[in-house]
Short mmCIF file of C-alpha atoms in Angstrom, two decimals:
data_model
loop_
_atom_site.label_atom_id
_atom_site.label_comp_id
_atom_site.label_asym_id
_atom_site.label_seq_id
_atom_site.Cartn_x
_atom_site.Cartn_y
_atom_site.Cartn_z
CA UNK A 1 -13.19 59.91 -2.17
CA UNK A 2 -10.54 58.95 -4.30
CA UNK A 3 -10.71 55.07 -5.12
CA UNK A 4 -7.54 52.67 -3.47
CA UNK A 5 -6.11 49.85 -5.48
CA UNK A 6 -4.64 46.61 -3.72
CA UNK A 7 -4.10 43.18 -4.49
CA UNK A 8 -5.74 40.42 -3.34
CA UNK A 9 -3.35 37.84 -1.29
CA UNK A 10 -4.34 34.99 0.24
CA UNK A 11 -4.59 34.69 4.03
CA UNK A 12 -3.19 31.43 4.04
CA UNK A 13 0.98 30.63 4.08
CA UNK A 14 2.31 28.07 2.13
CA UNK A 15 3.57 24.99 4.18
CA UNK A 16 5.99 22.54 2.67
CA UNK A 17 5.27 19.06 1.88
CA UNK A 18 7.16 17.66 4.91
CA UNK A 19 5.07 19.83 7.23
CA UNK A 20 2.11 19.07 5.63
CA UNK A 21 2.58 15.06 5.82
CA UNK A 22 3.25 15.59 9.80
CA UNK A 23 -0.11 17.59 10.27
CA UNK A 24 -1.83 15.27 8.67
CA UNK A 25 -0.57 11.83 10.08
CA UNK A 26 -0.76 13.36 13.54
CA UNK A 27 -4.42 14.29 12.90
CA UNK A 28 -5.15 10.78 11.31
CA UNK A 29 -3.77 8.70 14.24
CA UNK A 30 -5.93 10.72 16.53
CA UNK A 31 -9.26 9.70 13.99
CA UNK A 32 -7.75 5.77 14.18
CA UNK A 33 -7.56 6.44 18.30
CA UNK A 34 -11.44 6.70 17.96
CA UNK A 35 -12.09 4.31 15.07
CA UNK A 36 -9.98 1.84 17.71
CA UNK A 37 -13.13 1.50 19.84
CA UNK A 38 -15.57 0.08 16.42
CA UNK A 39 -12.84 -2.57 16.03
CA UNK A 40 -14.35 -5.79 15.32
CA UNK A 41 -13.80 -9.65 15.13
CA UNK A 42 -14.47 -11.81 12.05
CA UNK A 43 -13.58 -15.26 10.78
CA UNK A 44 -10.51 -15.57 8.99
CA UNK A 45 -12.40 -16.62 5.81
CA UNK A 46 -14.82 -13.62 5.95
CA UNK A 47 -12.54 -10.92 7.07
CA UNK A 48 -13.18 -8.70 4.36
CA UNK A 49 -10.01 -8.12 1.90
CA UNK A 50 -7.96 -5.23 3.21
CA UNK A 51 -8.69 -5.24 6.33
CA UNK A 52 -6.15 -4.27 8.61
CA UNK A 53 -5.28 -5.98 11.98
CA UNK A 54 -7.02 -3.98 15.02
CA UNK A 55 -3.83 -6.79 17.17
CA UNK A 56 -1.03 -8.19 16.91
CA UNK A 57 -1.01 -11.88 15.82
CA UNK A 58 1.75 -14.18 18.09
CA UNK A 59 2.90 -17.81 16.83
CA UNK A 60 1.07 -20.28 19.56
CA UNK A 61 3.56 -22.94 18.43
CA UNK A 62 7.10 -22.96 16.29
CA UNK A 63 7.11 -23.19 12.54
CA UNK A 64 8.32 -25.69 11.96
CA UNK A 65 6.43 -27.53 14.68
CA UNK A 66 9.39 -30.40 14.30
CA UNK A 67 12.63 -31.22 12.57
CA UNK A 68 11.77 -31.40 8.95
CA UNK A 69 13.37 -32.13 5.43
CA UNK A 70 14.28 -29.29 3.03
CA UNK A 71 14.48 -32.12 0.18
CA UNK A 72 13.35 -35.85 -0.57
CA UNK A 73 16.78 -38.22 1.03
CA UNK A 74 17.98 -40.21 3.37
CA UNK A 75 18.02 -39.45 6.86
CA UNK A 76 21.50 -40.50 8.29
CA UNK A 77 24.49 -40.38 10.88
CA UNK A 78 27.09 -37.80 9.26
CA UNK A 79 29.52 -40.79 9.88
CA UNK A 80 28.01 -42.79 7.40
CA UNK A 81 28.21 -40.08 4.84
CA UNK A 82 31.47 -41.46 3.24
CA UNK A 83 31.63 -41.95 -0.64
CA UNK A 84 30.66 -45.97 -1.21
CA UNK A 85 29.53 -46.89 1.94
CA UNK A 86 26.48 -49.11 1.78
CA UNK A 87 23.36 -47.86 4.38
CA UNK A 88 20.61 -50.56 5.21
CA UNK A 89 17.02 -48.23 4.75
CA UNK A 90 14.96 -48.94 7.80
CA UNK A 91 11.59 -47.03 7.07
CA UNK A 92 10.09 -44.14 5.41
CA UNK A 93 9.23 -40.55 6.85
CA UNK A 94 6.44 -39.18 4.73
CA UNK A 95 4.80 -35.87 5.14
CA UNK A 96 1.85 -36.44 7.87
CA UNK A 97 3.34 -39.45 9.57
CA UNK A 98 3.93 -39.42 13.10
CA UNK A 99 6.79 -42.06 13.95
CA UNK A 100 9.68 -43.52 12.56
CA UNK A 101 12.18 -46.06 13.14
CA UNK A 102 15.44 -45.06 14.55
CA UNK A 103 18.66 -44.15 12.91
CA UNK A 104 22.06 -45.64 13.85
CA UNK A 105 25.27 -45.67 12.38
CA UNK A 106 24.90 -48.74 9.17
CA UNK A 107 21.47 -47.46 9.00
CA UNK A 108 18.94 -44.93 7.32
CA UNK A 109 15.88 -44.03 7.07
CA UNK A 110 13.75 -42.53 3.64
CA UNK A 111 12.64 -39.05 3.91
CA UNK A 112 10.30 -37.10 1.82
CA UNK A 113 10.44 -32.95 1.61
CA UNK A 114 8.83 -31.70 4.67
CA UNK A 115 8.89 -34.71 6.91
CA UNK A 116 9.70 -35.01 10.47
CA UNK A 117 13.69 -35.96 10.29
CA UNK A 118 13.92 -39.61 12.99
CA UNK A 119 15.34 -39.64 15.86
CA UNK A 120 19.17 -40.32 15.59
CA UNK A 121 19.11 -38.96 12.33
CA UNK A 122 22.01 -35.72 12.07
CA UNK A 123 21.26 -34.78 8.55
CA UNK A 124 19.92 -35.33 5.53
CA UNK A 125 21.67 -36.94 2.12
CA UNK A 126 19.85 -35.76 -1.17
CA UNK A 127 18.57 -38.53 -3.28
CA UNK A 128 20.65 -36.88 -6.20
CA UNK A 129 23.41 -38.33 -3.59
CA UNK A 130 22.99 -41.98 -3.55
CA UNK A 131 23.45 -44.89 -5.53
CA UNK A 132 20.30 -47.34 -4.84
CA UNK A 133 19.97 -50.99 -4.85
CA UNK A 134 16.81 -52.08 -5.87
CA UNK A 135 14.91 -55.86 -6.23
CA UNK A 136 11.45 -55.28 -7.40
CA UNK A 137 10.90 -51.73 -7.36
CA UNK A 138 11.43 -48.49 -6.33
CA UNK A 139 9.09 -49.75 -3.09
CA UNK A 140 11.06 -52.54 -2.34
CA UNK A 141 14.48 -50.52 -1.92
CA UNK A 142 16.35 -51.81 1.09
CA UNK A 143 20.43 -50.95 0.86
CA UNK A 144 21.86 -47.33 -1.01
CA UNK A 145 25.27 -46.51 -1.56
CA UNK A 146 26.90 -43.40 -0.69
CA UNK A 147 27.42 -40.97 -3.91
CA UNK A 148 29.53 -37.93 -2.21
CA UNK A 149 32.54 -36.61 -1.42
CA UNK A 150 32.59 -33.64 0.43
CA UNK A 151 32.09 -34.34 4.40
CA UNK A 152 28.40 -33.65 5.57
CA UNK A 153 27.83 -31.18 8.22
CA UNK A 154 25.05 -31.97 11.26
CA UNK A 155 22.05 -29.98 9.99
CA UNK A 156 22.29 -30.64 6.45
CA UNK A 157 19.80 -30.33 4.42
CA UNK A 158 17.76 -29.98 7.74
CA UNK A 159 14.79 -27.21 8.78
CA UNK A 160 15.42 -27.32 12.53
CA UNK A 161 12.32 -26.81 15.14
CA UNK A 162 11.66 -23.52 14.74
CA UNK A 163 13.40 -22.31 11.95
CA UNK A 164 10.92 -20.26 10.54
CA UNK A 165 9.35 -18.69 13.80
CA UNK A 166 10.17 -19.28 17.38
CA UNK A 167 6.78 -19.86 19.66
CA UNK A 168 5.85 -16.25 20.88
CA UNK A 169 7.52 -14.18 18.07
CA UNK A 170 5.23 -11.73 16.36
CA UNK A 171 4.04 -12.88 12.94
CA UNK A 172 1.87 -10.25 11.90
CA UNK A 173 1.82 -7.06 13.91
CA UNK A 174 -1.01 -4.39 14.82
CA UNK A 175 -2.15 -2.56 11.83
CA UNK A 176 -0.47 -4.84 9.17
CA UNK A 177 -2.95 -5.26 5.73
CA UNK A 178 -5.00 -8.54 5.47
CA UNK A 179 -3.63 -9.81 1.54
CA UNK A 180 -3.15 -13.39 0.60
CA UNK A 181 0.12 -13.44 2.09
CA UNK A 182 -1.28 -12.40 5.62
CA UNK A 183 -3.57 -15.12 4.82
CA UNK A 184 -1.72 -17.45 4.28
CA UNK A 185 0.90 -16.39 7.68
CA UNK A 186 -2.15 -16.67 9.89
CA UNK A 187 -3.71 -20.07 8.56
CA UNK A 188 -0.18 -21.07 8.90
CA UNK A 189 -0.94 -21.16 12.90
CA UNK A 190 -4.25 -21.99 13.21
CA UNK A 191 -5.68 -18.49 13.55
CA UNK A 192 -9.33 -19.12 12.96
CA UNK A 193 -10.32 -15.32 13.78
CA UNK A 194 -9.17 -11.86 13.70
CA UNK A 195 -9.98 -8.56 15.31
CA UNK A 196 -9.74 -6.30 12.46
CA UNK A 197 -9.74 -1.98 12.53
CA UNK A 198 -12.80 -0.20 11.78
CA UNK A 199 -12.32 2.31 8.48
CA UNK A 200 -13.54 5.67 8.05
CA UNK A 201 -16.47 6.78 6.23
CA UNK A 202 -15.92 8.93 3.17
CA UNK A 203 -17.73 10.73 1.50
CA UNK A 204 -16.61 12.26 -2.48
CA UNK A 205 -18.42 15.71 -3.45
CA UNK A 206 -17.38 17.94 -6.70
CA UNK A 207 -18.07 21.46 -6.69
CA UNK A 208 -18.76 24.52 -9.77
CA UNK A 209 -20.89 25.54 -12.00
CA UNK A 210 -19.15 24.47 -14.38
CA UNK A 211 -19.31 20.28 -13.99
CA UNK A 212 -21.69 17.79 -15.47
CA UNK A 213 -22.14 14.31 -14.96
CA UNK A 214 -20.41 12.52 -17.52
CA UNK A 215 -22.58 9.71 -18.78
CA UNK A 216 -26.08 11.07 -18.14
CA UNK A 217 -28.30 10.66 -21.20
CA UNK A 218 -29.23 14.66 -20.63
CA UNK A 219 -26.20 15.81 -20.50
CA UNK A 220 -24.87 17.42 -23.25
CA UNK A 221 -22.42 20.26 -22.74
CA UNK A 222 -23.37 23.56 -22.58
CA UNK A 223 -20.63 26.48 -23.82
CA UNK A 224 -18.56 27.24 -20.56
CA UNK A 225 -19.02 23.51 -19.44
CA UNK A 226 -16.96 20.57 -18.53
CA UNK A 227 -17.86 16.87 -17.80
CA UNK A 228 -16.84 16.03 -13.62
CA UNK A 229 -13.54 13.63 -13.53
CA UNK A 230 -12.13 14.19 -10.27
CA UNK A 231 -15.44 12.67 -8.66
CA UNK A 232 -15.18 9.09 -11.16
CA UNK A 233 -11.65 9.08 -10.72
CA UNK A 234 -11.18 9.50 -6.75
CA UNK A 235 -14.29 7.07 -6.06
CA UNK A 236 -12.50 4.57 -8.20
CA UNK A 237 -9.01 4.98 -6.01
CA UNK A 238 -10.99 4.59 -3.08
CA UNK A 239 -12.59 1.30 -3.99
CA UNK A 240 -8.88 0.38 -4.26
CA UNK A 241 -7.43 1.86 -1.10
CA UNK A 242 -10.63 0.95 1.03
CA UNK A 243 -11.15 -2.83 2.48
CA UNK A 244 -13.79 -4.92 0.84
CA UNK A 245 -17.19 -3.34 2.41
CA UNK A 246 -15.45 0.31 3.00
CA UNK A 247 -18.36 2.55 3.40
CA UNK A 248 -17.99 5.38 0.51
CA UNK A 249 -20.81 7.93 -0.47
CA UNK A 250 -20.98 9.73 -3.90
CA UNK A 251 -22.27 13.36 -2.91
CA UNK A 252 -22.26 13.83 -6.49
CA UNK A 253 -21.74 17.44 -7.89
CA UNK A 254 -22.73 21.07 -6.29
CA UNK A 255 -22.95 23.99 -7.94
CA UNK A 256 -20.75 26.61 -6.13
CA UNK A 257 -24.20 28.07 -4.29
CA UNK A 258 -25.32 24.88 -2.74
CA UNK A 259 -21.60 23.92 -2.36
CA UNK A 260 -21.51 25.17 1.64
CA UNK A 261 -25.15 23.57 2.36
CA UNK A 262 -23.64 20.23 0.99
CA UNK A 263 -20.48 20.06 2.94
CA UNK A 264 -22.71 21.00 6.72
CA UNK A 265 -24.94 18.85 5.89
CA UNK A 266 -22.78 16.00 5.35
CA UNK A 267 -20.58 16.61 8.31
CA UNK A 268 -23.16 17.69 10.30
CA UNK A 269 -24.76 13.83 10.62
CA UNK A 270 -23.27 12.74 14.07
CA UNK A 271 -22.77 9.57 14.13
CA UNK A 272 -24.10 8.81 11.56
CA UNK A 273 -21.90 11.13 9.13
CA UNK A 274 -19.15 11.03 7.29
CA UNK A 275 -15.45 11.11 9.18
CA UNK A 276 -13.44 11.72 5.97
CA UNK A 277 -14.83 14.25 3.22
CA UNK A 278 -13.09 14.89 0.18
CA UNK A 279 -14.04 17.82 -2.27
CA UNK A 280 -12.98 18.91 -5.20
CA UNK A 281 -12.97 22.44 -6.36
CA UNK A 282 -13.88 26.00 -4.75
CA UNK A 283 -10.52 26.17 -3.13
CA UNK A 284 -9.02 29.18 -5.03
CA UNK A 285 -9.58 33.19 -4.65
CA UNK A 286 -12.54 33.93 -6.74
CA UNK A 287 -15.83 35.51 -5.63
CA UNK A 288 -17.06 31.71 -6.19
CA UNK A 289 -14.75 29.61 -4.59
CA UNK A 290 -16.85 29.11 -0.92
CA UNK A 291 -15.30 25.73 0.35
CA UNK A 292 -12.49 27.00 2.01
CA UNK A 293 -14.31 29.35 3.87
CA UNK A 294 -16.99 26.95 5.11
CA UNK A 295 -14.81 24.70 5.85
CA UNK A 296 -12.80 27.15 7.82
CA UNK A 297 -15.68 28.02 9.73
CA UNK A 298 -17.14 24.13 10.56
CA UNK A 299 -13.35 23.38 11.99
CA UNK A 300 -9.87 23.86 12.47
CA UNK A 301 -7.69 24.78 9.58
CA UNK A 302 -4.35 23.28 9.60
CA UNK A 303 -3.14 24.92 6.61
CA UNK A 304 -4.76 26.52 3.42
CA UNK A 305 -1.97 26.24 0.77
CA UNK A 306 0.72 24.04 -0.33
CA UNK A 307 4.28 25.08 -1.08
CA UNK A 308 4.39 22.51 -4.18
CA UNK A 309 3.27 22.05 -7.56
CA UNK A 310 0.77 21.19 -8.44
CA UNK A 311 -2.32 21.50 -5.95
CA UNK A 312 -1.08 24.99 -4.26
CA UNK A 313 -4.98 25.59 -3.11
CA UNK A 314 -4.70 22.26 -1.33
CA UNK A 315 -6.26 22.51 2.33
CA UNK A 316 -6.91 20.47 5.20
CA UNK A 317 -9.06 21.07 8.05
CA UNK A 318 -10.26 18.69 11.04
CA UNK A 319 -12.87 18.79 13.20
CA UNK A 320 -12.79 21.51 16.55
CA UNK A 321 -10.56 19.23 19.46
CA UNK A 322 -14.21 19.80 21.40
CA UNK A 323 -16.22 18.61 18.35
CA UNK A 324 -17.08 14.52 18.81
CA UNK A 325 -17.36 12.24 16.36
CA UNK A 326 -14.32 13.65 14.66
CA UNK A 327 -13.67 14.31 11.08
CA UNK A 328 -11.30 15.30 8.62
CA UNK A 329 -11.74 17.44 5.73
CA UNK A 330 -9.42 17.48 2.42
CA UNK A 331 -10.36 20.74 -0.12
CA UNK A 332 -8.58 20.25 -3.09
CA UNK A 333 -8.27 21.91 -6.38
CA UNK A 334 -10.79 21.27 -8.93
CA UNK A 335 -8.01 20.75 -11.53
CA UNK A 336 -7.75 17.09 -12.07
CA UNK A 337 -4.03 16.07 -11.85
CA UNK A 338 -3.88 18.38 -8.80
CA UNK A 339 -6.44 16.14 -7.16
CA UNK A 340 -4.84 13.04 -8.28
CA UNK A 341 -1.33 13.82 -6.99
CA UNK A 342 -2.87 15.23 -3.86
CA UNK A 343 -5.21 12.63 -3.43
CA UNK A 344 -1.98 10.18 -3.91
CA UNK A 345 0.15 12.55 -1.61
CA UNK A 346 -2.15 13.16 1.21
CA UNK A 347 -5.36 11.74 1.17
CA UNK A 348 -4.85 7.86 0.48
CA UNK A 349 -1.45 8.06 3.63
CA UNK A 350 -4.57 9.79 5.82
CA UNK A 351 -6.54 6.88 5.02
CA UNK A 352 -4.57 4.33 5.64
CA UNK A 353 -3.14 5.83 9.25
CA UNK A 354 -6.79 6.63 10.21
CA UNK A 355 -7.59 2.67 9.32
CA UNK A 356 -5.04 1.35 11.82
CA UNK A 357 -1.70 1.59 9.48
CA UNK A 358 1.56 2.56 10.99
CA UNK A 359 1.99 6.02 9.12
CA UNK A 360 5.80 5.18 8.32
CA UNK A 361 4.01 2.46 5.79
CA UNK A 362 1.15 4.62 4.64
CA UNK A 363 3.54 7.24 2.56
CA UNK A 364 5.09 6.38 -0.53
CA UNK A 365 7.82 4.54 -0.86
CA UNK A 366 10.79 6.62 -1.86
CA UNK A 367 13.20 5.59 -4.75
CA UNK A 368 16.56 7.21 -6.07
CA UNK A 369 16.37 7.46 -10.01
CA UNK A 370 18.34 9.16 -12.75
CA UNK A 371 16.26 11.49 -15.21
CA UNK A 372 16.16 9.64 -18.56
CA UNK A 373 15.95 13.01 -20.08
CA UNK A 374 16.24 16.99 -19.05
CA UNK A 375 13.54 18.57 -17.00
CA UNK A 376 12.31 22.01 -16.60
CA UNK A 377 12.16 23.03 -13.01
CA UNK A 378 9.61 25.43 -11.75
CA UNK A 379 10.84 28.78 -10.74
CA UNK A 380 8.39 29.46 -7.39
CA UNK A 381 7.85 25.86 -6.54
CA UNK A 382 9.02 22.32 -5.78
CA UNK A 383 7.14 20.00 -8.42
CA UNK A 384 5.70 16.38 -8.16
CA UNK A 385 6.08 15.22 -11.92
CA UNK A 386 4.10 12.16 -13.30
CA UNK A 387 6.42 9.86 -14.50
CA UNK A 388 7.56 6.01 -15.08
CA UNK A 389 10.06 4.06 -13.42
CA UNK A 390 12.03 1.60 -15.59
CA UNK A 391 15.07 -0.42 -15.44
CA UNK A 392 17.58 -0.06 -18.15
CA UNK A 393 21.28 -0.20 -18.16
CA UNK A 394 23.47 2.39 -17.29
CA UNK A 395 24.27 2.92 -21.08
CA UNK A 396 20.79 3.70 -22.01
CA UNK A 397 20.05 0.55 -23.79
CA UNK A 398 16.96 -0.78 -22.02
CA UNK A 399 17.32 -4.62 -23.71
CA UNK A 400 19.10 -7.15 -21.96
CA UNK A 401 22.94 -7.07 -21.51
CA UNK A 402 25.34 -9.07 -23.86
CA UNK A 403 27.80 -9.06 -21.43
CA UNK A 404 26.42 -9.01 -18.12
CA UNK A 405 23.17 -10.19 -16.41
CA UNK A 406 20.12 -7.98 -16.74
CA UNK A 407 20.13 -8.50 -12.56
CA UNK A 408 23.33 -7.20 -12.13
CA UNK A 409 23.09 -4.27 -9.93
CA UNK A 410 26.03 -2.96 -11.80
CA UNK A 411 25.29 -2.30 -14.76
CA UNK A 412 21.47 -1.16 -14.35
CA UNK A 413 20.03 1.27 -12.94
CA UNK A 414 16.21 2.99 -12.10
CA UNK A 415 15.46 5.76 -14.80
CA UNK A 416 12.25 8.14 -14.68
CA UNK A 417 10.82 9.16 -17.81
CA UNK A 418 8.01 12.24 -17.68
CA UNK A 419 4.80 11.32 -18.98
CA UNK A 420 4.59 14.06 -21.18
CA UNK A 421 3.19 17.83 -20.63
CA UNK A 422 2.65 18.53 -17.22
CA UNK A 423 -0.34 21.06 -16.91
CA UNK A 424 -2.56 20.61 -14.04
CA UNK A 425 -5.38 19.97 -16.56
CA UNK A 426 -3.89 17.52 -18.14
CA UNK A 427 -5.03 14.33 -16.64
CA UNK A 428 -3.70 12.39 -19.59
CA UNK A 429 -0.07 12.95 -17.04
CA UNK A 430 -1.53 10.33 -15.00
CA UNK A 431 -1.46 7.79 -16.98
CA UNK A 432 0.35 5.20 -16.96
CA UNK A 433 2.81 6.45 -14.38
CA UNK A 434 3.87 4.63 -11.42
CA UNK A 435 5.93 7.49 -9.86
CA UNK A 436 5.83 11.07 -8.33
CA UNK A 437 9.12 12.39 -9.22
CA UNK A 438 10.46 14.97 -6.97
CA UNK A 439 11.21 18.33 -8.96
CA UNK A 440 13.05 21.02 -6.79
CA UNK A 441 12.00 24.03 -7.31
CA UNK A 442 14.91 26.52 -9.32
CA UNK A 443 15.08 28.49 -12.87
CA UNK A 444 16.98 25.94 -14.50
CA UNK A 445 16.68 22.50 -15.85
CA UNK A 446 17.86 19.06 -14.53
CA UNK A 447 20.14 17.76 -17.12
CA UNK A 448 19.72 14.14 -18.46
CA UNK A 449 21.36 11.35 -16.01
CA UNK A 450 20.59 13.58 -12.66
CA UNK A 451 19.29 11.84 -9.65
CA UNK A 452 16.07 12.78 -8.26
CA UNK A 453 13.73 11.35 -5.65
CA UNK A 454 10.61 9.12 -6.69
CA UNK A 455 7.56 8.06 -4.65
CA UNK A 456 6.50 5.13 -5.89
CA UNK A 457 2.34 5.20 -6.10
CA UNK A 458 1.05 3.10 -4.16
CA UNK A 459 -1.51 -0.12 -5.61
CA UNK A 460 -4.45 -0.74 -3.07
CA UNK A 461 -6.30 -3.16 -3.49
CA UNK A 462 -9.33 -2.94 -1.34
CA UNK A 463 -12.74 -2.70 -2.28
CA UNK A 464 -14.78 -0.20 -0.94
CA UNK A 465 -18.70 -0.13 -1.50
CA UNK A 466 -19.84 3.28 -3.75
CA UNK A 467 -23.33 4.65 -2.36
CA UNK A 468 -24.75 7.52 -4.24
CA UNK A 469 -27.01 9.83 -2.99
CA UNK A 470 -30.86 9.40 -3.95
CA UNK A 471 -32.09 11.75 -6.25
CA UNK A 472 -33.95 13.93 -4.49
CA UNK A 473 -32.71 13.08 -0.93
CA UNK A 474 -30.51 15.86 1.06
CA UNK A 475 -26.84 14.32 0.27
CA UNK A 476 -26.35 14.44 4.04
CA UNK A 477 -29.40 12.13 4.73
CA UNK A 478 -28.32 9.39 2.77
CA UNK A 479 -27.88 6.22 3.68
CA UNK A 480 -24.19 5.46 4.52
CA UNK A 481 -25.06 2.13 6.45
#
C-alpha cells in the first residue's frame, strides 16, 4: 500500500480575544453564583485584605451628620459681612462639641474646621478675613472686624448636612475590593462588620520533561533542560491578586507522563478540590503535549486556541453543566511570556469575577497611546506587546515644559515604548512594563506617533497563602484547608 502524506491541523478554531473574554466572564460569574453560598461575615478589623464585599454597604446616617466648617472662621449673618463692620464673638464651635450659642445680626460665633456651624449662623468668614481685637490673648478675643469686600453668599464656606452622602445612598456596592480606602468609607459609618465573598481555590501545576525546580540544591541542569518559571512567577501574581488567606496550592512540576494523573487527581477532590487550576505547558501538537486532551475529556472545552499573539495554544475548559462543585481549567503555553500575558489577559479577570467582582472592573483598563517608536506588526495575528506607558510632551521631550505646565493636557500626551524583543521566551519583555499594547495584526509596521490601544496591568494587592504539596503525598491529597 502506497504510504499517504497529510498535515497535522489542529482540531481546535481560533477565537478572538473579545470572544474569548465573554466565555470566560460568563463561566466565572456562574463559579461566583456558587462561591455566593460560602460567603462569610468578619469584623471590619479582621476582614482579611482584599476581600471583596459579598453586599452592598448603605449610609445609616448623612455624612456630614450636621452643618459643618470647611475652614477655621467666624460663623455669621451674611448681613454682617460688610468690609469694617465690628462683630461681638459670642462662643466657640470646636470639633466634638455639641451646642453653641446663637448667632444674630451684631454677633458671631468662633468656628474651628469641621465643627457644627450654630444655629442662625448663614455662612462662614475665613479667619484670613478678619481683623481681630484682642486684650490678653488670642483666648480672650471678644470683637473682630470685617476684612472683605466681595458680598458673602449663604453657604459659604459651609459643608451642608449631607454633603458628602445622603442617608440611604450606596457607599460601597456588592463586589467592591476591601483596600484602605474602603476602610476607611465603612469606618466612616460605623460599620463594625462585613459579609465578605468566598474566593476560589487554585491550584498552580507545570508540566514537561524538560523543567526543574529552580533553587533545589540537586538540581543542576541536565543537557535538554530548563529551570520552571511560569510556576514561581504565576504563584507570586496570585499572592497579589488573591485576598489575604486566599487558598493557593503549588502542584509543583509533572513530567509530561504523570501530567494527566496530576490534573484528575486534583480536580477530582470534591469538595475538597481545587475550583480554579492553572497549568502550564502540554498545550501544543506534539506526541507529548497530553493536557489538552485530558482536560478535554474531564470537561467542557470552550475553546482550544487563541486568535492572538502570543499564547495561540491557550485553552479553557470548565467543568460538565451536570458536574458539582464546579471548576475551571486554564491550559496555557509553557512559554513564559505567553503565560504571563495570558495569565494577565484571562486568568487574573476570571479570578476576580469568580471572587464577587463586577466583570466590567475585572479587565484591564484600556488607554489610548501614541507609539514612541515604529512597530513591526505580525502578519497572521493580532499581538499584545509588553510595553511602558509614560507621559511626555507632544514634542518628544519627556522633561518638564518651559512654557506650559507639565499638567496641561495640551501639550502632553501617553506614549508606549516596547520593552525590547518580543519572543515568547523572552520573559525579560515583562519587565518592567505596565502595559499590554494592542498590535493589529497586518504585514506592515506602525509608524512612530500612531495611536494604539493599551491595557493597563493591573496591581493586586492581595495576599494569598502558597501550600505546596508534601513530598511524597499524591498532589491531589494535599492539604488545601
Amino acid at each position: 500500500m502506497a504510504a499517504s502524506w497529510h498535515k497535522q491541523a489542529s482540531p481546535f478554531p481560533m477565537v478572538d480575544m473579545e470572544a474569548a473574554w465573554r466565555q470566560v466572564l460568563d463561566e466565572s460569574e456562574r463559579m461566583a453564583q456558587w462561591l455566593s453560598g460560602a460567603s462569610r461575615e468578619c469584623a471590619l478589623n479582621e476582614c482579611p485584605s482584599g476581600s471583596t464585599l459579598a453586599e452592598s454597604v448603605v449610609a445609616p446616617f448623612a455624612m456630614p451628620p450636621f452643618a459643618a466648617s470647611v475652614k477655621d472662621g467666624y460663623a455669621v449673618r451674611v448681613a454682617d459681612a460688610v468690609r469694617g463692620r465690628q462683630l461681638t464673638v459670642v462662643g466657640r464651635s470646636m470639633a466634638g462639641s455639641a451646642h453653641v450659642e446663637l448667632v444674630q445680626l451684631g454677633t458671631c460665633v468662633y468656628v474651628a474646621t469641621g465643627a457644627p456651624i450654630p444655629d442662625g449662623a448663614e455662612a462662614v468668614l475665613p479667619v484670613e478675613e478678619v481683623l481681630q481685637m484682642e486684650a490678653e490673648g488670642r483666648s480672650a478675643v471678644r470683637i473682630i472686624r470685617v476684612d472683605r469686600d466681595a458680598p458673602l453668599s449663604v453657604g459659604h464656606e459651609v459643608r451642608a448636612a449631607g454633603a458628602d452622602v445622603q442617608a440611604g445612598e450606596t457607599v460601597l456596592a456588592a463586589g467592591a475590593r476591601i483596600g484602605p480606602s474602603e476602610r476607611g468609607i465603612l469606618a466612616t459609618f460605623g460599620v463594625r462588620r462585613v459579609r465578605v465573598r468566598a474566593w476560589p481555590r487554585v491550584a498552580v501545576l507545570s508540566t514537561g520533561n524538560e523543567l526543574v525546580e529552580a533553587g533545589d540544591a540537586h538540581s543542576e541542569l541536565a543537557p535538554g533542560q530548563v529551570y520552571d518559571s511560569n510556576r514561581p512567577m504565576l504563584l507570586a501574581a496570585l499572592q497579589q491578586l488573591l485576598p489575604t488567606g486566599g487558598e493557593v496550592l503549588d502542584l509543583g512540576i509533572a513530567s509530561d507522563a504523570e501530567a494527566a494523573a496530576r490534573i484528575e487527581r486534583a480536580l477530582d477532590e470534591g469538595g475538597d478540590g481545587v475550583q480554579v487550576l492553572v497549568v502550564s505547558g502540554g498545550v501544543s501538537m506534539g506526541e507529548s503535549d497530553l493536557v489538552k486532551p485530558t482536560l478535554q475529556r474531564l470537561g467542557r472545552m470552550h475553546f482550544g486556541r487563541l486568535m492572538m499573539k502570543p499564547g495561540k495554544p491557550m485553552s479553557f475548559i470548565t467543568s460538565r453543566v451536570e458536574q458539582r462543585p464546579p471548576w475551571m481549567a486554564f491550559a496555557m503555553p509553557g512559554n513564559p511570556v505567553s503565560a504571563a500575558v495570558c495569565y494577565q489577559l484571562l486568568v487574573a479577570p476570571a479570578l476576580r469575577v469568580a471572587g464577587g467582582m463586577p466583570r466590567a472592573h475585572a479587565l484591564p483598563l484600556r488607554v489610548v497611546a501614541s507609539l514612541a517608536h515604529p512597530v513591526q506588526c505580525d502578519a497572521e495575528r493580532p499581538e499584545f506587546q509588553r510595553a511602558q506607558l509614560a507621559l511626555r510632551r507632544r514634542d518628544g521631550d519627556g522633561g518638564a515644559a518651559a512654557d506650559a505646565s507639565v499638567w496641561d493636557a495640551s501639550c502632553c500626551e501617553v506614549t508606549a515604548t516596547v520593552t525590547g524583543r518580543q519572543a515568547s521566551s523572552r520573559l525579560q519583555s515583562m519587565y518592567g512594563a505596565n502595559a499590554l499594547v494592542y498590535i493589529p495584526q497586518g504585514g506592515g509596521r506602525l509608524p512612530l506617533g500612531t495611536p494604539v490601544l493599551a491595557l493597563v496591568l493591573h496591581t493586586d494587592t492581595g495576599g494569598g497563602a502558597v501550600k505546596a504539596s508534601a513530598p511524597g503525598v499524591p498532589d491531589g491529597a494535599a492539604s488545601c484547608c
